[in-house]
């Protein structure tokens, strides 16, 4: 198999994404390699019980067979991502692919916005301060491959293509209130 297979497996198997617009040269190289050899990689990983999925500008793994416990963990994780997306869209409705932000500006907004402060408290219950919540949030987004640090000096981050996965997943939820409930 190709020389990049192990590195691709290492990244994607821990839940990360490879995005077309990554500023990391290794990630870009791996993305391009998958792009050029998708069917080979797809077949290889399928034999390992992993499904290589292509999104709009990103790749990730989905397991082909799920244990009940694994499904329950995914539902908990999904609920967490609903809260994270809600928090980020409350912070700035434009928070999406290409958006740039600083962790300090999120912290400033939390301190000024009561609604954002309340949502921040609910995001990561083990964090005691708003600063810890923002750090945990940035770590989660970075480790999943949804954002990248593009300027370490001023702490500027950029939202990259893989974030669409989280947005699309959360967008699948349709909540009906009683007036909108379809009649039988």
PDB file of C-alpha atoms in Angstrom:
ATOM      1  CA  UNK A   1       0.000   0.000   0.000  1.00  0.00           C
ATOM      2  CA  UNK A   2       1.026   3.621  -0.342  1.00  0.00           C
ATOM      3  CA  UNK A   3       3.609   5.236   1.953  1.00  0.00           C
ATOM      4  CA  UNK A   4       1.045   7.642   3.448  1.00  0.00           C
ATOM      5  CA  UNK A   5      -1.405   4.950   4.559  1.00  0.00           C
ATOM      6  CA  UNK A   6      -0.144   4.716   8.146  1.00  0.00           C
ATOM      7  CA  UNK A   7      -0.180   8.494   8.671  1.00  0.00           C
ATOM      8  CA  UNK A   8      -3.663   8.792   7.160  1.00  0.00           C
ATOM      9  CA  UNK A   9      -4.859   5.977   9.405  1.00  0.00           C
ATOM     10  CA  UNK A  10      -3.243   7.561  12.490  1.00  0.00           C
ATOM     11  CA  UNK A  11      -5.001  10.873  11.897  1.00  0.00           C
ATOM     12  CA  UNK A  12      -8.404   9.700  10.744  1.00  0.00           C
ATOM     13  CA  UNK A  13      -8.748   6.819  13.214  1.00  0.00           C
ATOM     14  CA  UNK A  14      -8.670   9.241  16.136  1.00  0.00           C
ATOM     15  CA  UNK A  15     -11.580  11.158  14.657  1.00  0.00           C
ATOM     16  CA  UNK A  16      -9.655  13.897  12.869  1.00  0.00           C
ATOM     17  CA  UNK A  17     -10.361  15.170   9.366  1.00  0.00           C
ATOM     18  CA  UNK A  18      -8.161  15.959   6.388  1.00  0.00           C
ATOM     19  CA  UNK A  19      -9.224  19.212   4.687  1.00  0.00           C
ATOM     20  CA  UNK A  20      -8.490  20.601   1.261  1.00  0.00           C
ATOM     21  CA  UNK A  21      -7.850  24.089   2.643  1.00  0.00           C
ATOM     22  CA  UNK A  22      -5.516  23.102   5.460  1.00  0.00           C
ATOM     23  CA  UNK A  23      -2.493  25.359   5.912  1.00  0.00           C
ATOM     24  CA  UNK A  24      -0.478  22.385   7.211  1.00  0.00           C
ATOM     25  CA  UNK A  25       1.624  21.061   4.323  1.00  0.00           C
ATOM     26  CA  UNK A  26       1.494  17.452   5.590  1.00  0.00           C
ATOM     27  CA  UNK A  27      -2.316  17.521   5.828  1.00  0.00           C
ATOM     28  CA  UNK A  28      -2.543  19.028   2.331  1.00  0.00           C
ATOM     29  CA  UNK A  29      -0.197  16.331   1.008  1.00  0.00           C
ATOM     30  CA  UNK A  30      -2.260  13.545   2.613  1.00  0.00           C
ATOM     31  CA  UNK A  31      -5.519  15.069   1.358  1.00  0.00           C
ATOM     32  CA  UNK A  32      -4.133  15.285  -2.189  1.00  0.00           C
ATOM     33  CA  UNK A  33      -2.877  11.694  -2.017  1.00  0.00           C
ATOM     34  CA  UNK A  34      -6.339  10.454  -1.028  1.00  0.00           C
ATOM     35  CA  UNK A  35      -7.896  12.626  -3.728  1.00  0.00           C
ATOM     36  CA  UNK A  36      -5.666  11.034  -6.378  1.00  0.00           C
ATOM     37  CA  UNK A  37      -6.005   7.452  -5.061  1.00  0.00           C
ATOM     38  CA  UNK A  38      -9.415   7.446  -3.411  1.00  0.00           C
ATOM     39  CA  UNK A  39     -10.607   4.036  -4.606  1.00  0.00           C
ATOM     40  CA  UNK A  40      -7.367   2.340  -3.461  1.00  0.00           C
ATOM     41  CA  UNK A  41      -7.587   3.890  -0.009  1.00  0.00           C
ATOM     42  CA  UNK A  42     -11.314   3.234   0.247  1.00  0.00           C
ATOM     43  CA  UNK A  43     -10.828  -0.479  -0.551  1.00  0.00           C
ATOM     44  CA  UNK A  44      -7.891  -0.855   1.813  1.00  0.00           C
ATOM     45  CA  UNK A  45      -9.581   0.780   4.793  1.00  0.00           C
ATOM     46  CA  UNK A  46     -12.857  -1.044   4.147  1.00  0.00           C
ATOM     47  CA  UNK A  47     -10.996  -4.313   4.804  1.00  0.00           C
ATOM     48  CA  UNK A  48     -10.103  -2.893   8.240  1.00  0.00           C
ATOM     49  CA  UNK A  49     -13.762  -2.156   9.007  1.00  0.00           C
ATOM     50  CA  UNK A  50     -13.394   1.546   8.271  1.00  0.00           C
ATOM     51  CA  UNK A  51     -15.272   3.492   5.665  1.00  0.00           C
ATOM     52  CA  UNK A  52     -13.316   6.372   4.131  1.00  0.00           C
ATOM     53  CA  UNK A  53     -15.872   9.090   3.497  1.00  0.00           C
ATOM     54  CA  UNK A  54     -15.443  12.119   1.279  1.00  0.00           C
ATOM     55  CA  UNK A  55     -17.201  15.318   2.227  1.00  0.00           C
ATOM     56  CA  UNK A  56     -17.221  18.721   0.638  1.00  0.00           C
ATOM     57  CA  UNK A  57     -13.488  19.411   0.826  1.00  0.00           C
ATOM     58  CA  UNK A  58     -12.602  16.863   3.524  1.00  0.00           C
ATOM     59  CA  UNK A  59     -12.106  13.166   4.300  1.00  0.00           C
ATOM     60  CA  UNK A  60     -12.868  11.216   7.476  1.00  0.00           C
ATOM     61  CA  UNK A  61     -13.519   7.676   8.708  1.00  0.00           C
ATOM     62  CA  UNK A  62     -16.868   6.135   9.572  1.00  0.00           C
ATOM     63  CA  UNK A  63     -17.027   2.650  11.071  1.00  0.00           C
ATOM     64  CA  UNK A  64     -18.934   0.085   9.041  1.00  0.00           C
ATOM     65  CA  UNK A  65     -20.272  -1.913  12.018  1.00  0.00           C
ATOM     66  CA  UNK A  66     -21.286  -0.216  15.243  1.00  0.00           C
ATOM     67  CA  UNK A  67     -21.671  -1.726  18.691  1.00  0.00           C
ATOM     68  CA  UNK A  68     -24.606  -0.462  20.758  1.00  0.00           C
ATOM     69  CA  UNK A  69     -22.236   1.148  23.278  1.00  0.00           C
ATOM     70  CA  UNK A  70     -20.394   2.884  20.443  1.00  0.00           C
ATOM     71  CA  UNK A  71     -23.690   4.291  19.122  1.00  0.00           C
ATOM     72  CA  UNK A  72     -24.556   5.638  22.580  1.00  0.00           C
ATOM     73  CA  UNK A  73     -21.136   7.312  22.819  1.00  0.00           C
ATOM     74  CA  UNK A  74     -21.641   8.831  19.376  1.00  0.00           C
ATOM     75  CA  UNK A  75     -25.020  10.204  20.438  1.00  0.00           C
ATOM     76  CA  UNK A  76     -23.409  11.839  23.471  1.00  0.00           C
ATOM     77  CA  UNK A  77     -20.677  13.241  21.254  1.00  0.00           C
ATOM     78  CA  UNK A  78     -23.307  14.461  18.791  1.00  0.00           C
ATOM     79  CA  UNK A  79     -25.160  16.269  21.578  1.00  0.00           C
ATOM     80  CA  UNK A  80     -21.881  17.915  22.586  1.00  0.00           C
ATOM     81  CA  UNK A  81     -21.291  19.092  19.014  1.00  0.00           C
ATOM     82  CA  UNK A  82     -24.814  20.517  18.809  1.00  0.00           C
ATOM     83  CA  UNK A  83     -23.952  22.620  21.868  1.00  0.00           C
ATOM     84  CA  UNK A  84     -20.575  23.633  20.427  1.00  0.00           C
ATOM     85  CA  UNK A  85     -22.082  24.712  17.083  1.00  0.00           C
ATOM     86  CA  UNK A  86     -24.841  26.585  18.917  1.00  0.00           C
ATOM     87  CA  UNK A  87     -22.211  28.356  21.031  1.00  0.00           C
ATOM     88  CA  UNK A  88     -20.071  29.255  17.997  1.00  0.00           C
ATOM     89  CA  UNK A  89     -23.042  30.541  15.972  1.00  0.00           C
ATOM     90  CA  UNK A  90     -24.130  32.595  18.989  1.00  0.00           C
ATOM     91  CA  UNK A  91     -20.604  34.009  19.173  1.00  0.00           C
ATOM     92  CA  UNK A  92     -20.759  34.936  15.481  1.00  0.00           C
ATOM     93  CA  UNK A  93     -23.430  33.798  13.016  1.00  0.00           C
ATOM     94  CA  UNK A  94     -20.747  33.869  10.275  1.00  0.00           C
ATOM     95  CA  UNK A  95     -18.674  31.215  12.074  1.00  0.00           C
ATOM     96  CA  UNK A  96     -18.117  28.770   9.209  1.00  0.00           C
ATOM     97  CA  UNK A  97     -15.498  27.689   6.676  1.00  0.00           C
ATOM     98  CA  UNK A  98     -13.016  30.504   6.038  1.00  0.00           C
ATOM     99  CA  UNK A  99     -13.965  32.431   9.201  1.00  0.00           C
ATOM    100  CA  UNK A 100     -11.017  33.734  11.224  1.00  0.00           C
ATOM    101  CA  UNK A 101     -11.059  34.430  14.935  1.00  0.00           C
ATOM    102  CA  UNK A 102      -8.913  34.845  18.018  1.00  0.00           C
ATOM    103  CA  UNK A 103      -9.451  32.985  21.255  1.00  0.00           C
ATOM    104  CA  UNK A 104      -9.181  36.337  23.061  1.00  0.00           C
ATOM    105  CA  UNK A 105     -12.157  37.720  21.130  1.00  0.00           C
ATOM    106  CA  UNK A 106     -14.285  34.714  22.110  1.00  0.00           C
ATOM    107  CA  UNK A 107     -13.292  35.280  25.745  1.00  0.00           C
ATOM    108  CA  UNK A 108     -14.137  38.999  25.506  1.00  0.00           C
ATOM    109  CA  UNK A 109     -17.576  38.227  24.050  1.00  0.00           C
ATOM    110  CA  UNK A 110     -18.295  35.675  26.789  1.00  0.00           C
ATOM    111  CA  UNK A 111     -17.556  38.343  29.384  1.00  0.00           C
ATOM    112  CA  UNK A 112     -19.898  40.835  27.681  1.00  0.00           C
ATOM    113  CA  UNK A 113     -22.754  38.593  26.514  1.00  0.00           C
ATOM    114  CA  UNK A 114     -24.963  36.939  29.152  1.00  0.00           C
ATOM    115  CA  UNK A 115     -26.380  34.369  26.700  1.00  0.00           C
ATOM    116  CA  UNK A 116     -22.898  33.374  25.519  1.00  0.00           C
ATOM    117  CA  UNK A 117     -21.675  33.154  29.113  1.00  0.00           C
ATOM    118  CA  UNK A 118     -24.519  30.766  29.972  1.00  0.00           C
ATOM    119  CA  UNK A 119     -23.803  28.591  26.932  1.00  0.00           C
ATOM    120  CA  UNK A 120     -20.075  28.562  27.789  1.00  0.00           C
ATOM    121  CA  UNK A 121     -20.820  27.235  31.291  1.00  0.00           C
ATOM    122  CA  UNK A 122     -22.772  24.334  29.802  1.00  0.00           C
ATOM    123  CA  UNK A 123     -20.167  23.402  27.161  1.00  0.00           C
ATOM    124  CA  UNK A 124     -17.482  21.872  29.362  1.00  0.00           C
ATOM    125  CA  UNK A 125     -18.664  21.414  32.928  1.00  0.00           C
ATOM    126  CA  UNK A 126     -15.223  20.420  34.261  1.00  0.00           C
ATOM    127  CA  UNK A 127     -13.712  23.757  33.270  1.00  0.00           C
ATOM    128  CA  UNK A 128     -13.946  26.334  36.064  1.00  0.00           C
ATOM    129  CA  UNK A 129     -13.251  29.581  34.219  1.00  0.00           C
ATOM    130  CA  UNK A 130     -14.253  31.097  30.891  1.00  0.00           C
ATOM    131  CA  UNK A 131     -10.569  31.037  29.904  1.00  0.00           C
ATOM    132  CA  UNK A 132     -10.470  27.249  30.497  1.00  0.00           C
ATOM    133  CA  UNK A 133     -13.670  26.797  28.469  1.00  0.00           C
ATOM    134  CA  UNK A 134     -12.221  28.724  25.525  1.00  0.00           C
ATOM    135  CA  UNK A 135      -8.952  26.768  25.706  1.00  0.00           C
ATOM    136  CA  UNK A 136     -10.846  23.455  25.790  1.00  0.00           C
ATOM    137  CA  UNK A 137     -13.060  24.584  22.889  1.00  0.00           C
ATOM    138  CA  UNK A 138     -10.056  25.578  20.762  1.00  0.00           C
ATOM    139  CA  UNK A 139      -8.329  22.271  21.608  1.00  0.00           C
ATOM    140  CA  UNK A 140     -11.436  20.301  20.552  1.00  0.00           C
ATOM    141  CA  UNK A 141     -11.795  22.214  17.292  1.00  0.00           C
ATOM    142  CA  UNK A 142      -8.083  21.890  16.532  1.00  0.00           C
ATOM    143  CA  UNK A 143      -7.801  18.200  17.384  1.00  0.00           C
ATOM    144  CA  UNK A 144     -10.778  17.371  15.153  1.00  0.00           C
ATOM    145  CA  UNK A 145      -9.209  19.283  12.285  1.00  0.00           C
ATOM    146  CA  UNK A 146     -11.975  21.890  12.163  1.00  0.00           C
ATOM    147  CA  UNK A 147      -9.704  24.905  12.797  1.00  0.00           C
ATOM    148  CA  UNK A 148      -6.034  25.665  12.385  1.00  0.00           C
ATOM    149  CA  UNK A 149      -3.809  28.232  14.046  1.00  0.00           C
ATOM    150  CA  UNK A 150      -2.683  30.542  11.263  1.00  0.00           C
ATOM    151  CA  UNK A 151      -0.876  33.099  13.435  1.00  0.00           C
ATOM    152  CA  UNK A 152       0.687  31.892  16.653  1.00  0.00           C
ATOM    153  CA  UNK A 153       1.782  35.407  17.678  1.00  0.00           C
ATOM    154  CA  UNK A 154      -1.712  36.834  17.960  1.00  0.00           C
ATOM    155  CA  UNK A 155      -3.582  33.519  18.326  1.00  0.00           C
ATOM    156  CA  UNK A 156      -5.571  33.766  15.102  1.00  0.00           C
ATOM    157  CA  UNK A 157      -7.381  30.633  13.950  1.00  0.00           C
ATOM    158  CA  UNK A 158      -9.076  29.808  10.661  1.00  0.00           C
ATOM    159  CA  UNK A 159     -12.090  27.520  10.236  1.00  0.00           C
ATOM    160  CA  UNK A 160     -11.326  24.951   7.522  1.00  0.00           C
ATOM    161  CA  UNK A 161     -13.431  22.750   5.231  1.00  0.00           C
ATOM    162  CA  UNK A 162     -13.885  19.838   7.661  1.00  0.00           C
ATOM    163  CA  UNK A 163     -16.074  22.108   9.825  1.00  0.00           C
ATOM    164  CA  UNK A 164     -18.801  21.555   7.223  1.00  0.00           C
ATOM    165  CA  UNK A 165     -19.119  18.019   8.566  1.00  0.00           C
ATOM    166  CA  UNK A 166     -20.154  19.308  12.003  1.00  0.00           C
ATOM    167  CA  UNK A 167     -22.408  21.973  10.490  1.00  0.00           C
ATOM    168  CA  UNK A 168     -24.096  19.463   8.175  1.00  0.00           C
ATOM    169  CA  UNK A 169     -24.541  16.934  10.961  1.00  0.00           C
ATOM    170  CA  UNK A 170     -26.149  19.475  13.255  1.00  0.00           C
ATOM    171  CA  UNK A 171     -28.172  20.818  10.324  1.00  0.00           C
ATOM    172  CA  UNK A 172     -29.883  17.437  10.008  1.00  0.00           C
ATOM    173  CA  UNK A 173     -31.836  18.167  13.158  1.00  0.00           C
ATOM    174  CA  UNK A 174     -35.324  19.437  12.522  1.00  0.00           C
ATOM    175  CA  UNK A 175     -37.165  20.594  15.574  1.00  0.00           C
ATOM    176  CA  UNK A 176     -40.882  21.033  15.298  1.00  0.00           C
ATOM    177  CA  UNK A 177     -42.853  22.977  17.814  1.00  0.00           C
ATOM    178  CA  UNK A 178     -46.519  22.179  18.317  1.00  0.00           C
ATOM    179  CA  UNK A 179     -47.751  24.657  15.666  1.00  0.00           C
ATOM    180  CA  UNK A 180     -45.385  23.195  13.050  1.00  0.00           C
ATOM    181  CA  UNK A 181     -46.128  19.529  13.769  1.00  0.00           C
ATOM    182  CA  UNK A 182     -47.460  17.957  10.575  1.00  0.00           C
ATOM    183  CA  UNK A 183     -51.022  16.741  10.867  1.00  0.00           C
ATOM    184  CA  UNK A 184     -51.813  13.098  10.194  1.00  0.00           C
TER     185      UNK A 184
END
